[in-house]
Amino acid sequence: MEDYIRFLAVAEHRSISRAAEALHVSQPALSRTISLMEEDLGTRLFVRTRQGVQLSEAGKTLYLYASRAVRAINNAREEIDYSLRQTDLVLRICCGDSWGFGILPPIVQRFSEDHPDVFLQVDILDHESRIQGLETRSHAIAFGVISPEVLATRAYDFEPLIKAPYDVYCDETHPLLAKSEVTASDLLSFHWINHKFEYDYDPSSALKTKRHFALRTNAILHAIGAMRGSKYLLSTAKTLKGHFARAGIVPLIEDPESPVFVSGAITARNAHLRSTAREFLSYVRTTIASG
């Protein structure tokens, strides 16, 4: 990253000497950095002129991506630094869709009413982003599933809170709702939505079924929009029943192909949970235990 920062400085100052002065490095060292980058890429990054240096065509391409990368890294550092400097009055958690839409809303509301001085932020993220949030300490707790590979690293603690198969959902006008008994073969007669919601760490699961997936989505709101008034079927968490019902999407049967998905609270093993995080987790445990 330091090499790219030096490259950007030369491009912006249009002078190796001025860039070296701004970076507080020697001019020979900076020239050497640029030479090694050009050698590595197999092309010239700058064209020397009487006025100094200017970007070559390859240099312009590198500048476009390098500037984005450096800006993104700086933004990440600022966000990490900000979250590390927060007090117990700020609590950031992340979760998957079934937690974010089906489980946490009433818990968040009750916790916020009981702790009006605490700023609580809930981010609905995919599995990989949730783990990154814990790793960078931008989030104190994650709720959802955890992949076997991540769990095997022993870098995270996982507390199972919910264990249940999925339900098959459909629009409230779906023809299968008129049947007294819906079979697995009946389900194969309709098109499905392939989603990532809670088990996005294993997309190959969609390849282990005879179901025909006509649509693919990684957002629950997109799935709801597609299902309204349609004959599509969707298999996902039971905890979304209430959220779906408000949109006219209802459970058809318990998914006969669904494995039992275990979902719960995930924390970084070497992280110290602040008092607000521990108390929020207690609210979650109590709510789930009470049904």
PDB file of C-alpha atoms in Angstrom, residues 159-288:
ATOM      1  CA  GLU A 159     -23.854 -19.563  21.049  1.00  0.00           C
ATOM      2  CA  PRO A 160     -26.688 -21.538  19.394  1.00  0.00           C
ATOM      3  CA  LEU A 161     -30.023 -19.884  20.103  1.00  0.00           C
ATOM      4  CA  ILE A 162     -32.363 -21.170  17.390  1.00  0.00           C
ATOM      5  CA  LYS A 163     -32.465 -24.635  15.866  1.00  0.00           C
ATOM      6  CA  ALA A 164     -35.172 -25.413  13.326  1.00  0.00           C
ATOM      7  CA  PRO A 165     -35.799 -26.446   9.707  1.00  0.00           C
ATOM      8  CA  TYR A 166     -37.023 -23.876   7.191  1.00  0.00           C
ATOM      9  CA  ASP A 167     -40.561 -23.305   5.981  1.00  0.00           C
ATOM     10  CA  VAL A 168     -41.705 -23.052   2.366  1.00  0.00           C
ATOM     11  CA  TYR A 169     -43.398 -19.708   1.740  1.00  0.00           C
ATOM     12  CA  CYS A 170     -45.743 -18.591  -1.037  1.00  0.00           C
ATOM     13  CA  ASP A 171     -48.139 -15.796  -1.910  1.00  0.00           C
ATOM     14  CA  GLU A 172     -51.503 -15.968  -0.120  1.00  0.00           C
ATOM     15  CA  THR A 173     -53.188 -16.635  -3.493  1.00  0.00           C
ATOM     16  CA  HIS A 174     -50.945 -19.593  -4.409  1.00  0.00           C
ATOM     17  CA  PRO A 175     -52.898 -22.616  -5.774  1.00  0.00           C
ATOM     18  CA  LEU A 176     -51.092 -25.070  -3.472  1.00  0.00           C
ATOM     19  CA  LEU A 177     -52.805 -23.490  -0.457  1.00  0.00           C
ATOM     20  CA  ALA A 178     -56.084 -25.036  -1.663  1.00  0.00           C
ATOM     21  CA  LYS A 179     -54.709 -28.573  -1.306  1.00  0.00           C
ATOM     22  CA  SER A 180     -55.446 -30.475   1.886  1.00  0.00           C
ATOM     23  CA  GLU A 181     -51.963 -31.994   1.833  1.00  0.00           C
ATOM     24  CA  VAL A 182     -48.943 -30.673  -0.037  1.00  0.00           C
ATOM     25  CA  THR A 183     -46.249 -33.190  -0.988  1.00  0.00           C
ATOM     26  CA  ALA A 184     -42.611 -32.812  -1.973  1.00  0.00           C
ATOM     27  CA  SER A 185     -43.513 -33.646  -5.576  1.00  0.00           C
ATOM     28  CA  ASP A 186     -46.097 -30.843  -5.572  1.00  0.00           C
ATOM     29  CA  LEU A 187     -43.318 -28.397  -4.725  1.00  0.00           C
ATOM     30  CA  LEU A 188     -41.302 -29.468  -7.764  1.00  0.00           C
ATOM     31  CA  SER A 189     -44.120 -28.353 -10.054  1.00  0.00           C
ATOM     32  CA  PHE A 190     -43.409 -24.685  -9.358  1.00  0.00           C
ATOM     33  CA  HIS A 191     -40.505 -22.304  -9.823  1.00  0.00           C
ATOM     34  CA  TRP A 192     -38.436 -21.201  -6.865  1.00  0.00           C
ATOM     35  CA  ILE A 193     -36.471 -18.187  -5.717  1.00  0.00           C
ATOM     36  CA  ASN A 194     -32.854 -18.986  -4.893  1.00  0.00           C
ATOM     37  CA  HIS A 195     -31.724 -16.770  -2.035  1.00  0.00           C
ATOM     38  CA  LYS A 196     -28.673 -16.371   0.180  1.00  0.00           C
ATOM     39  CA  PHE A 197     -30.300 -15.062   3.353  1.00  0.00           C
ATOM     40  CA  GLU A 198     -29.052 -17.218   6.223  1.00  0.00           C
ATOM     41  CA  TYR A 199     -26.961 -19.895   4.551  1.00  0.00           C
ATOM     42  CA  ASP A 200     -25.020 -17.792   2.084  1.00  0.00           C
ATOM     43  CA  TYR A 201     -21.794 -19.438   3.207  1.00  0.00           C
ATOM     44  CA  ASP A 202     -22.898 -22.547   1.269  1.00  0.00           C
ATOM     45  CA  PRO A 203     -24.335 -21.508  -2.123  1.00  0.00           C
ATOM     46  CA  SER A 204     -23.790 -25.062  -3.397  1.00  0.00           C
ATOM     47  CA  SER A 205     -26.900 -26.094  -1.435  1.00  0.00           C
ATOM     48  CA  ALA A 206     -28.960 -24.920  -4.405  1.00  0.00           C
ATOM     49  CA  LEU A 207     -27.247 -27.592  -6.528  1.00  0.00           C
ATOM     50  CA  LYS A 208     -28.395 -30.462  -4.304  1.00  0.00           C
ATOM     51  CA  THR A 209     -32.060 -30.267  -5.193  1.00  0.00           C
ATOM     52  CA  LYS A 210     -34.301 -30.945  -8.188  1.00  0.00           C
ATOM     53  CA  ARG A 211     -36.067 -27.642  -7.640  1.00  0.00           C
ATOM     54  CA  HIS A 212     -36.015 -25.215 -10.545  1.00  0.00           C
ATOM     55  CA  PHE A 213     -34.735 -21.811  -9.482  1.00  0.00           C
ATOM     56  CA  ALA A 214     -36.068 -19.095 -11.746  1.00  0.00           C
ATOM     57  CA  LEU A 215     -34.840 -16.090  -9.750  1.00  0.00           C
ATOM     58  CA  ARG A 216     -31.775 -15.394  -7.646  1.00  0.00           C
ATOM     59  CA  THR A 217     -31.604 -12.725  -4.956  1.00  0.00           C
ATOM     60  CA  ASN A 218     -29.615 -11.846  -1.857  1.00  0.00           C
ATOM     61  CA  ALA A 219     -32.128  -9.391  -0.404  1.00  0.00           C
ATOM     62  CA  ILE A 220     -35.331 -10.344   1.348  1.00  0.00           C
ATOM     63  CA  LEU A 221     -37.212  -7.273   0.091  1.00  0.00           C
ATOM     64  CA  HIS A 222     -36.463  -8.294  -3.501  1.00  0.00           C
ATOM     65  CA  ALA A 223     -37.839 -11.768  -2.814  1.00  0.00           C
ATOM     66  CA  ILE A 224     -41.030 -10.360  -1.277  1.00  0.00           C
ATOM     67  CA  GLY A 225     -41.562  -8.131  -4.282  1.00  0.00           C
ATOM     68  CA  ALA A 226     -41.127 -11.042  -6.679  1.00  0.00           C
ATOM     69  CA  MET A 227     -43.455 -13.346  -4.717  1.00  0.00           C
ATOM     70  CA  ARG A 228     -46.411 -10.999  -4.457  1.00  0.00           C
ATOM     71  CA  GLY A 229     -49.187 -12.295  -6.683  1.00  0.00           C
ATOM     72  CA  SER A 230     -46.888 -14.932  -8.216  1.00  0.00           C
ATOM     73  CA  LYS A 231     -46.561 -18.721  -8.034  1.00  0.00           C
ATOM     74  CA  TYR A 232     -42.939 -18.643  -6.871  1.00  0.00           C
ATOM     75  CA  LEU A 233     -41.927 -20.630  -3.819  1.00  0.00           C
ATOM     76  CA  LEU A 234     -39.246 -19.730  -1.303  1.00  0.00           C
ATOM     77  CA  SER A 235     -37.621 -21.714   1.509  1.00  0.00           C
ATOM     78  CA  THR A 236     -36.294 -19.745   4.466  1.00  0.00           C
ATOM     79  CA  ALA A 237     -36.395 -19.227   8.223  1.00  0.00           C
ATOM     80  CA  LYS A 238     -39.550 -19.687  10.278  1.00  0.00           C
ATOM     81  CA  THR A 239     -38.720 -16.494  12.134  1.00  0.00           C
ATOM     82  CA  LEU A 240     -39.673 -14.458   9.059  1.00  0.00           C
ATOM     83  CA  LYS A 241     -43.307 -15.572   9.221  1.00  0.00           C
ATOM     84  CA  GLY A 242     -44.560 -12.329  10.785  1.00  0.00           C
ATOM     85  CA  HIS A 243     -42.572 -10.104   8.434  1.00  0.00           C
ATOM     86  CA  PHE A 244     -43.775 -12.028   5.380  1.00  0.00           C
ATOM     87  CA  ALA A 245     -47.396 -12.011   6.583  1.00  0.00           C
ATOM     88  CA  ARG A 246     -47.520  -8.218   6.429  1.00  0.00           C
ATOM     89  CA  ALA A 247     -46.760  -8.515   2.704  1.00  0.00           C
ATOM     90  CA  GLY A 248     -49.261 -11.304   2.028  1.00  0.00           C
ATOM     91  CA  ILE A 249     -46.612 -14.058   1.971  1.00  0.00           C
ATOM     92  CA  VAL A 250     -47.565 -17.116   4.052  1.00  0.00           C
ATOM     93  CA  PRO A 251     -45.961 -20.440   5.074  1.00  0.00           C
ATOM     94  CA  LEU A 252     -47.087 -23.394   2.983  1.00  0.00           C
ATOM     95  CA  ILE A 253     -45.458 -26.378   4.717  1.00  0.00           C
ATOM     96  CA  GLU A 254     -42.263 -27.127   6.590  1.00  0.00           C
ATOM     97  CA  ASP A 255     -39.554 -27.596   3.993  1.00  0.00           C
ATOM     98  CA  PRO A 256     -39.069 -31.374   3.472  1.00  0.00           C
ATOM     99  CA  GLU A 257     -35.599 -30.818   1.982  1.00  0.00           C
ATOM    100  CA  SER A 258     -34.342 -28.336   4.531  1.00  0.00           C
ATOM    101  CA  PRO A 259     -31.599 -29.390   6.920  1.00  0.00           C
ATOM    102  CA  VAL A 260     -31.854 -28.129  10.474  1.00  0.00           C
ATOM    103  CA  PHE A 261     -30.217 -24.728  10.536  1.00  0.00           C
ATOM    104  CA  VAL A 262     -28.601 -23.608  13.755  1.00  0.00           C
ATOM    105  CA  SER A 263     -28.468 -19.863  14.287  1.00  0.00           C
ATOM    106  CA  GLY A 264     -27.281 -17.773  17.186  1.00  0.00           C
ATOM    107  CA  ALA A 265     -24.899 -15.169  18.594  1.00  0.00           C
ATOM    108  CA  ILE A 266     -21.320 -14.873  17.311  1.00  0.00           C
ATOM    109  CA  THR A 267     -18.555 -12.963  19.068  1.00  0.00           C
ATOM    110  CA  ALA A 268     -14.818 -12.672  18.522  1.00  0.00           C
ATOM    111  CA  ARG A 269     -13.138 -15.010  20.992  1.00  0.00           C
ATOM    112  CA  ASN A 270     -10.510 -12.545  22.185  1.00  0.00           C
ATOM    113  CA  ALA A 271     -12.872  -9.551  22.288  1.00  0.00           C
ATOM    114  CA  HIS A 272     -14.043  -8.001  25.531  1.00  0.00           C
ATOM    115  CA  LEU A 273     -17.799  -7.409  25.442  1.00  0.00           C
ATOM    116  CA  ARG A 274     -18.799  -4.130  27.012  1.00  0.00           C
ATOM    117  CA  SER A 275     -21.602  -4.012  29.534  1.00  0.00           C
ATOM    118  CA  THR A 276     -24.156  -2.766  26.997  1.00  0.00           C
ATOM    119  CA  ALA A 277     -23.334  -5.650  24.621  1.00  0.00           C
ATOM    120  CA  ARG A 278     -23.635  -8.215  27.418  1.00  0.00           C
ATOM    121  CA  GLU A 279     -26.966  -6.761  28.501  1.00  0.00           C
ATOM    122  CA  PHE A 280     -28.349  -6.727  24.962  1.00  0.00           C
ATOM    123  CA  LEU A 281     -27.337 -10.363  24.565  1.00  0.00           C
ATOM    124  CA  SER A 282     -29.212 -11.101  27.786  1.00  0.00           C
ATOM    125  CA  TYR A 283     -32.332  -9.484  26.312  1.00  0.00           C
ATOM    126  CA  VAL A 284     -32.006 -11.733  23.250  1.00  0.00           C
ATOM    127  CA  ARG A 285     -31.592 -14.904  25.332  1.00  0.00           C
ATOM    128  CA  THR A 286     -34.592 -14.061  27.511  1.00  0.00           C
ATOM    129  CA  THR A 287     -36.843 -13.258  24.550  1.00  0.00           C
ATOM    130  CA  ILE A 288     -36.000 -16.465  22.672  1.00  0.00           C
TER     131      ILE A 288
END
